[in-house]
PDB file of C-alpha atoms in Angstrom:
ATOM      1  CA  UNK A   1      90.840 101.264 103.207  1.00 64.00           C
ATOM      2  CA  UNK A   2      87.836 100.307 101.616  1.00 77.00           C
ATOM      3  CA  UNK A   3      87.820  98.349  98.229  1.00 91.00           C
ATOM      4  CA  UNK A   4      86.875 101.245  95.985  1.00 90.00           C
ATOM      5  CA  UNK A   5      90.112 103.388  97.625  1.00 93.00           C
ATOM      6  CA  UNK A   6      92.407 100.345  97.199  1.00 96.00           C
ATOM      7  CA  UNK A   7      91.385 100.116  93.645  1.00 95.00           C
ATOM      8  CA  UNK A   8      91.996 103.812  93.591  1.00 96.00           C
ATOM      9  CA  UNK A   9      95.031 103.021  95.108  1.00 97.00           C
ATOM     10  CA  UNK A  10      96.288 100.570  92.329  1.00 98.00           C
ATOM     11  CA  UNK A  11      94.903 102.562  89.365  1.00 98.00           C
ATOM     12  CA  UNK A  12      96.917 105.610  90.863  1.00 98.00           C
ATOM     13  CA  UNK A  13     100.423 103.866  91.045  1.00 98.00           C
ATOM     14  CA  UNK A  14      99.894 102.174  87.703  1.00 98.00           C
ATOM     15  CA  UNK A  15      99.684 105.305  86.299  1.00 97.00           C
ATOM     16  CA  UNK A  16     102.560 106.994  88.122  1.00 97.00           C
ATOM     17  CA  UNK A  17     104.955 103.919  86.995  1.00 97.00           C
ATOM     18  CA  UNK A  18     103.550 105.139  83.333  1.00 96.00           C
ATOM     19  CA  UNK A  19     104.292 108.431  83.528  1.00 96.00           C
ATOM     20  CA  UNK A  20     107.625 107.377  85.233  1.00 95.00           C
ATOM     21  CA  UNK A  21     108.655 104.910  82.387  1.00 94.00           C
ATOM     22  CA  UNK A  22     108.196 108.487  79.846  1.00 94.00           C
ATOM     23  CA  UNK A  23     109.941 110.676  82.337  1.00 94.00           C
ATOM     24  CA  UNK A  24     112.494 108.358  81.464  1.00 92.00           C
ATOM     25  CA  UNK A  25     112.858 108.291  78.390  1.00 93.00           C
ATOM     26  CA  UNK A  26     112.241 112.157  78.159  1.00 92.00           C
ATOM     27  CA  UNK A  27     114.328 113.259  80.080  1.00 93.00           C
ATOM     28  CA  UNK A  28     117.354 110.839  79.906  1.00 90.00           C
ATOM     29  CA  UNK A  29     119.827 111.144  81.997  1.00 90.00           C
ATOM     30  CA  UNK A  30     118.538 114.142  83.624  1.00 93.00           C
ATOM     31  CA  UNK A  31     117.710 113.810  87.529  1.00 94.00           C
ATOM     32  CA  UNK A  32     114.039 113.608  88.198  1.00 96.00           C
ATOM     33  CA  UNK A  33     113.955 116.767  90.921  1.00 97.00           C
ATOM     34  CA  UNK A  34     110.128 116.297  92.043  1.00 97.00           C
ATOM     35  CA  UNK A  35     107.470 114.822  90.935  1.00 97.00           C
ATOM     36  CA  UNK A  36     103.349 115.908  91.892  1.00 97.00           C
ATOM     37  CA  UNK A  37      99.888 114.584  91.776  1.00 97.00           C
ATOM     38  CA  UNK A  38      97.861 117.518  91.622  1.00 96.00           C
ATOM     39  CA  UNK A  39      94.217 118.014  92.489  1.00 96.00           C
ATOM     40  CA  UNK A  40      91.606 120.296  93.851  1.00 95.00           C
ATOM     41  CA  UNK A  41      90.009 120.654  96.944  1.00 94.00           C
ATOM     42  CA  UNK A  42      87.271 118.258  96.627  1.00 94.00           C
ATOM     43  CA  UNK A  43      89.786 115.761  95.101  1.00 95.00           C
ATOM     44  CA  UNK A  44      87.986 115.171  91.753  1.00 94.00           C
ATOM     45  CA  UNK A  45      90.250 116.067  89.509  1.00 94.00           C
ATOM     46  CA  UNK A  46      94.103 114.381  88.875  1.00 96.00           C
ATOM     47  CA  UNK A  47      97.341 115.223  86.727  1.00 94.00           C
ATOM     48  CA  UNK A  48     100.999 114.981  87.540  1.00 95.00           C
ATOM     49  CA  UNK A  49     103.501 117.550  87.437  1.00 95.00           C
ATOM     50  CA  UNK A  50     107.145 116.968  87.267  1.00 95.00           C
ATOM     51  CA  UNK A  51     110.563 119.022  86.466  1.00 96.00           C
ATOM     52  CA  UNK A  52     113.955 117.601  86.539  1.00 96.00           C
ATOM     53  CA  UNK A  53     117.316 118.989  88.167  1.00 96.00           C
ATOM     54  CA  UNK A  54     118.496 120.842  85.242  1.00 96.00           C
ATOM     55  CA  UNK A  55     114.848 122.588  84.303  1.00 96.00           C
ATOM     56  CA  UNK A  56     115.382 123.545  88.273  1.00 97.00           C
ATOM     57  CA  UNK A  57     118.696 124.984  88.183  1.00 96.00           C
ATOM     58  CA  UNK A  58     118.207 126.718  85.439  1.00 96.00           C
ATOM     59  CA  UNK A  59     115.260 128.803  87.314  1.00 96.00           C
ATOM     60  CA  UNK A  60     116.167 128.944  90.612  1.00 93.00           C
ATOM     61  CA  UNK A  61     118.519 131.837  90.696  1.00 93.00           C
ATOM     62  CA  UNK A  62     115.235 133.776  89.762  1.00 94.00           C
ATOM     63  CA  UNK A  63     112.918 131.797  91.946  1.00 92.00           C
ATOM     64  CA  UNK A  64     114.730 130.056  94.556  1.00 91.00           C
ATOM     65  CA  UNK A  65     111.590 127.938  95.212  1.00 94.00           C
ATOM     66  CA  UNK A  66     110.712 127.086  92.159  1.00 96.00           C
ATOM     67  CA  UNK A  67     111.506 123.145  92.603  1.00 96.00           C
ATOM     68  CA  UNK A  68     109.385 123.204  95.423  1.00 96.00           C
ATOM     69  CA  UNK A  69     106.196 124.877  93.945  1.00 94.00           C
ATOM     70  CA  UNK A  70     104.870 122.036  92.018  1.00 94.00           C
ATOM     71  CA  UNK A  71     102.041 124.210  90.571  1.00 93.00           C
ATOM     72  CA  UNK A  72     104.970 126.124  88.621  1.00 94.00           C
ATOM     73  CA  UNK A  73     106.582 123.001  87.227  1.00 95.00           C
ATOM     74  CA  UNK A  74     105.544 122.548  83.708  1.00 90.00           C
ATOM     75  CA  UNK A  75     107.467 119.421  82.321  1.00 89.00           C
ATOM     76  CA  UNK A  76     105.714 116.706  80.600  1.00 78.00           C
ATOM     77  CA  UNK A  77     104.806 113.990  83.192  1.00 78.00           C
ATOM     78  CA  UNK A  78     102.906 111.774  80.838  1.00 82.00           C
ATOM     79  CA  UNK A  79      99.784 113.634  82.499  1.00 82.00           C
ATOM     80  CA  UNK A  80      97.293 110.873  79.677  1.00 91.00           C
ATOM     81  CA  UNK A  81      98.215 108.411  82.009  1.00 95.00           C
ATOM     82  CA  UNK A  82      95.989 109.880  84.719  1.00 96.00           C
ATOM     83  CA  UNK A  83      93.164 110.640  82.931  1.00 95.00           C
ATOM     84  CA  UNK A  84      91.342 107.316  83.530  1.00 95.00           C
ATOM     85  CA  UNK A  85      92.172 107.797  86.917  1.00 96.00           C
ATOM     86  CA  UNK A  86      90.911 111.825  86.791  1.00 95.00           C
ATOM     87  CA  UNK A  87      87.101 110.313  85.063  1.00 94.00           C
ATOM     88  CA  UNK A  88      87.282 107.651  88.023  1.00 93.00           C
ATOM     89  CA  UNK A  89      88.156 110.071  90.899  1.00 94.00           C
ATOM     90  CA  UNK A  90      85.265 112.426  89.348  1.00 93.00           C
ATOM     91  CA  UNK A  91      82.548 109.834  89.523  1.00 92.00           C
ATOM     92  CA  UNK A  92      84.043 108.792  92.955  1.00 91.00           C
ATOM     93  CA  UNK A  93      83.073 112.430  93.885  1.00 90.00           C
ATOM     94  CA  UNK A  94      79.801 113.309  91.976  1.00 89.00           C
ATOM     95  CA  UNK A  95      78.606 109.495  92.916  1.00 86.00           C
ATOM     96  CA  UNK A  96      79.394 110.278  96.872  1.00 67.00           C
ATOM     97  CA  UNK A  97      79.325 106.886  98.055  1.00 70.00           C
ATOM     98  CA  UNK A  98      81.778 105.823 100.398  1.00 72.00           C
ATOM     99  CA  UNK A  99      84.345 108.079  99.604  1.00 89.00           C
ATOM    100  CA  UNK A 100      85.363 111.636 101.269  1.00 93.00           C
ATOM    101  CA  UNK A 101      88.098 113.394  99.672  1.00 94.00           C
ATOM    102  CA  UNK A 102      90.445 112.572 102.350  1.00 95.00           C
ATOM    103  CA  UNK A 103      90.013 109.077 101.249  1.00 94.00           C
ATOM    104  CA  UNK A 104      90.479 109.782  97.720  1.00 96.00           C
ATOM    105  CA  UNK A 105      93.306 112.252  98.940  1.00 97.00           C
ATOM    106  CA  UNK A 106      94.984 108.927 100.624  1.00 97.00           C
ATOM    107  CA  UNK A 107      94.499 107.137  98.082  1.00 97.00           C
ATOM    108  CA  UNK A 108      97.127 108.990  95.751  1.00 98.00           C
ATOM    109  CA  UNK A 109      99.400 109.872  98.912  1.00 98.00           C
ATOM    110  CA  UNK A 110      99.699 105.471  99.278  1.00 98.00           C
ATOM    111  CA  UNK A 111     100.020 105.357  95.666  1.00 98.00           C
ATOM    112  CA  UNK A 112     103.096 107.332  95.543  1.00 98.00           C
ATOM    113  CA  UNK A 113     104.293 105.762  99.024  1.00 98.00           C
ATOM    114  CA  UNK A 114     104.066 102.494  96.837  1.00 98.00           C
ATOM    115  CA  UNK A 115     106.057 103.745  94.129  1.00 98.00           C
ATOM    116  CA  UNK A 116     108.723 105.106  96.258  1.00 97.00           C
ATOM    117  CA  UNK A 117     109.177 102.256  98.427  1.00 97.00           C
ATOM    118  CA  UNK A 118     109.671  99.985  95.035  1.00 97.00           C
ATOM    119  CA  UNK A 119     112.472 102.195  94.650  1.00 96.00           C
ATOM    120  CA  UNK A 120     110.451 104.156  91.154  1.00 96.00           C
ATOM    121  CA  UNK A 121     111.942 107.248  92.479  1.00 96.00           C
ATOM    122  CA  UNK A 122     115.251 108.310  93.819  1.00 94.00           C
ATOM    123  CA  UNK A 123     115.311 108.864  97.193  1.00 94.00           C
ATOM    124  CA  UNK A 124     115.926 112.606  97.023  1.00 94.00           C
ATOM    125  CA  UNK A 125     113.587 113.428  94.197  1.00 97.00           C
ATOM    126  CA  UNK A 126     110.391 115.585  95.734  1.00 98.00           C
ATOM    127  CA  UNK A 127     107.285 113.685  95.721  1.00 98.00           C
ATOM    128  CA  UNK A 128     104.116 115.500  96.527  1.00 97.00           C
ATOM    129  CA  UNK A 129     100.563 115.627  96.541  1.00 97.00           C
ATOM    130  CA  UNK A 130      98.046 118.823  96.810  1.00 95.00           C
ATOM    131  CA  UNK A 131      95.774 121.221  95.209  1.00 95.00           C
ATOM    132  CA  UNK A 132      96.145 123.340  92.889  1.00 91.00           C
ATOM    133  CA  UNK A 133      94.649 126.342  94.787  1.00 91.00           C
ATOM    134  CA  UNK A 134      94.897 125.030  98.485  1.00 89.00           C
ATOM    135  CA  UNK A 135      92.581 125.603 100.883  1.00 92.00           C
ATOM    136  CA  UNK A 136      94.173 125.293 104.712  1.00 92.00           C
ATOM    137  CA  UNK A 137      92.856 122.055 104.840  1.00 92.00           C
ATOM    138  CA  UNK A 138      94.822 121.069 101.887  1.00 93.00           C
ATOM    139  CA  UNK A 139      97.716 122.782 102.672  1.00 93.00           C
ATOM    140  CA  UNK A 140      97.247 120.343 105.884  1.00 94.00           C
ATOM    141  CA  UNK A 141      97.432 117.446 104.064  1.00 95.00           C
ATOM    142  CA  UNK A 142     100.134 118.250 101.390  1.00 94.00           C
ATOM    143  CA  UNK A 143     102.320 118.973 104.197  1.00 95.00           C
ATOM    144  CA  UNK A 144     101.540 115.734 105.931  1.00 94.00           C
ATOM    145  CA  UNK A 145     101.983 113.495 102.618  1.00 96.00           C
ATOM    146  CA  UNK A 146     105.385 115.199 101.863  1.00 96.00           C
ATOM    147  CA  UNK A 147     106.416 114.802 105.584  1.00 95.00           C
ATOM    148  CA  UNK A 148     105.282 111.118 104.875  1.00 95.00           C
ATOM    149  CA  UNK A 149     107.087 110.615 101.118  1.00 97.00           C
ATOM    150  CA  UNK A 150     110.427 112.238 101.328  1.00 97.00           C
ATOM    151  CA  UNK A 151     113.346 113.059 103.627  1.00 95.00           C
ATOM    152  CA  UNK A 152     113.057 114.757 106.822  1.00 93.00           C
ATOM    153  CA  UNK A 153     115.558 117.600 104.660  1.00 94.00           C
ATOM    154  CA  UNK A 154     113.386 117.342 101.612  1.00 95.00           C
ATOM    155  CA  UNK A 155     110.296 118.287 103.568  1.00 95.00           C
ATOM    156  CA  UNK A 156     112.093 120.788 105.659  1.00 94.00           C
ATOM    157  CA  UNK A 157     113.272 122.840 102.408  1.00 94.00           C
ATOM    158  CA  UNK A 158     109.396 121.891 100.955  1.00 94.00           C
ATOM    159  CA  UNK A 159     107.670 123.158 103.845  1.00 94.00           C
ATOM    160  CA  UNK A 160     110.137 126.310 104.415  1.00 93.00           C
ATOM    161  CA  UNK A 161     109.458 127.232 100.344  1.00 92.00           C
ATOM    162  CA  UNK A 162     106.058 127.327 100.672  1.00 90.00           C
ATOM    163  CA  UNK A 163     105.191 128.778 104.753  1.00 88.00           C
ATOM    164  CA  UNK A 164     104.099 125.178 105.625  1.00 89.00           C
ATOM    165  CA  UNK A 165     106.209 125.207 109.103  1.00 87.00           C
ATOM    166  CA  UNK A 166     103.324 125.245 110.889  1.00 87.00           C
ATOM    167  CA  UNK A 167     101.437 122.492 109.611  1.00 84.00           C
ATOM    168  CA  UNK A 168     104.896 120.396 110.046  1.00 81.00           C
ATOM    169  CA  UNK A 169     103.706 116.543 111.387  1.00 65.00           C
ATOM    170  CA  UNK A 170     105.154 116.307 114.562  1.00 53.00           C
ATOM    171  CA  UNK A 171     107.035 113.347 115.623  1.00 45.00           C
ATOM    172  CA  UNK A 172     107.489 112.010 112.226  1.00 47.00           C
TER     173      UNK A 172
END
C-alpha cells in the first residue's frame, strides 16, 4: 500500500471511530445493525450510512432487506466526519497519481477492517462498503469487502438480499 493509500487508510478509520463515538450517543442503547461507507464508481466521493436494530425491525416486515440495502438506510452516521476524507479522495481522483480506485476502494475496505478488529463494532453489526449505483465491478468488490468484514452468515444473508451469490469470494 503506498503512502498516500495508508494515509487514506488512517484518515478513513479516524473518521469512522467519529462517526462511531455519535452513533453512540444517538442512538443509545440501540444495536448498531450495519454500518456503510458509500461511494461511486470512480471512488471520489465518501459518506457513511448506518441504521440500528430497531430502525430495521421496524421496516422489515415491508422490506425484508432493508438492513441489508445500505443505500436505503437513512440514519445519521455523523456523515461531517467524512467530508475531509470525501475533498481528499476527490483530489486523489481528479489528481490521478498513483492511485486507481481499487486502491482508494481498499483503502476504506482496511479502514473498516481496522475498526472492526479494535473491536469499534459488534461482531454481528453489517459493515460494508460500495457504490451508490454499482456498476458489476463494484458490485464485485462490495461483495468481496463484506465477505472480508463480517460473518460468513452476515455475508450470506448480505449477498442473498441483494443477488450477490455469484460474486461470493470463494474459499474465504
Amino acid at each position: 500500500m503506498t503512502n498516500i493509500h495508508e494515509k487514506l487508510r488512517k484518515s478513513t478509520a479516524a473518521a469512522i471511530r467519529k462517526a462511531h463515538a455519535d452513533m453512540c450517543t444517538e442512538f443509545g442503547s440501540d444495536h448498531i445493525h450495519g454500518f456503510a461507507l458509500c461511494t461511486d464508481d470512480d471512488v471520489m466521493t465518501l459518506f457513511s450510512a448506518a441504521c440500528t436494530r430497531s430502525w430495521v425491525e421496524e421496516r422489515e416486515a415491508d422490506y425484508d432487506a432493508i438492513g441489508y440495502i445500505y443505500t436505503e438506510w437513512d440514519q445519521d452516521s455523523g456523515d461531517r466526519h467524512f467530508n475531509a476524507v470525501s475533498r481528499t479522495v476527490a483530489k486523489m481522483a481528479r489528481d490521478e497519481e498513483g492511485s486507481t480506485p481499487e486502491q482508494r476502494f481498499e483503502a476504506f475496505v482496511l479502514a473498516l477492517e481496522d475498526c472492526r478488529n479494535e473491536g469499534l463494532f459488534h461482531q454481528d453489526t453489517l459493515l460494508c462498503c460500495g457504490s451508490t449505483d454499482p456498476s458489476e465491478e463494484m458490485e464485485m468488490l462490495a461483495m468481496r469487502a463484506v465477505d472480508r468484514l463480517n460473518s460468513i452468515a452476515t455475508a450470506d444473508l448480505f449477498a442473498k438480499h441483494l443477488g450477490y451469490e455469484e460474486l461470493r469470494t470463494h474459499g474465504r
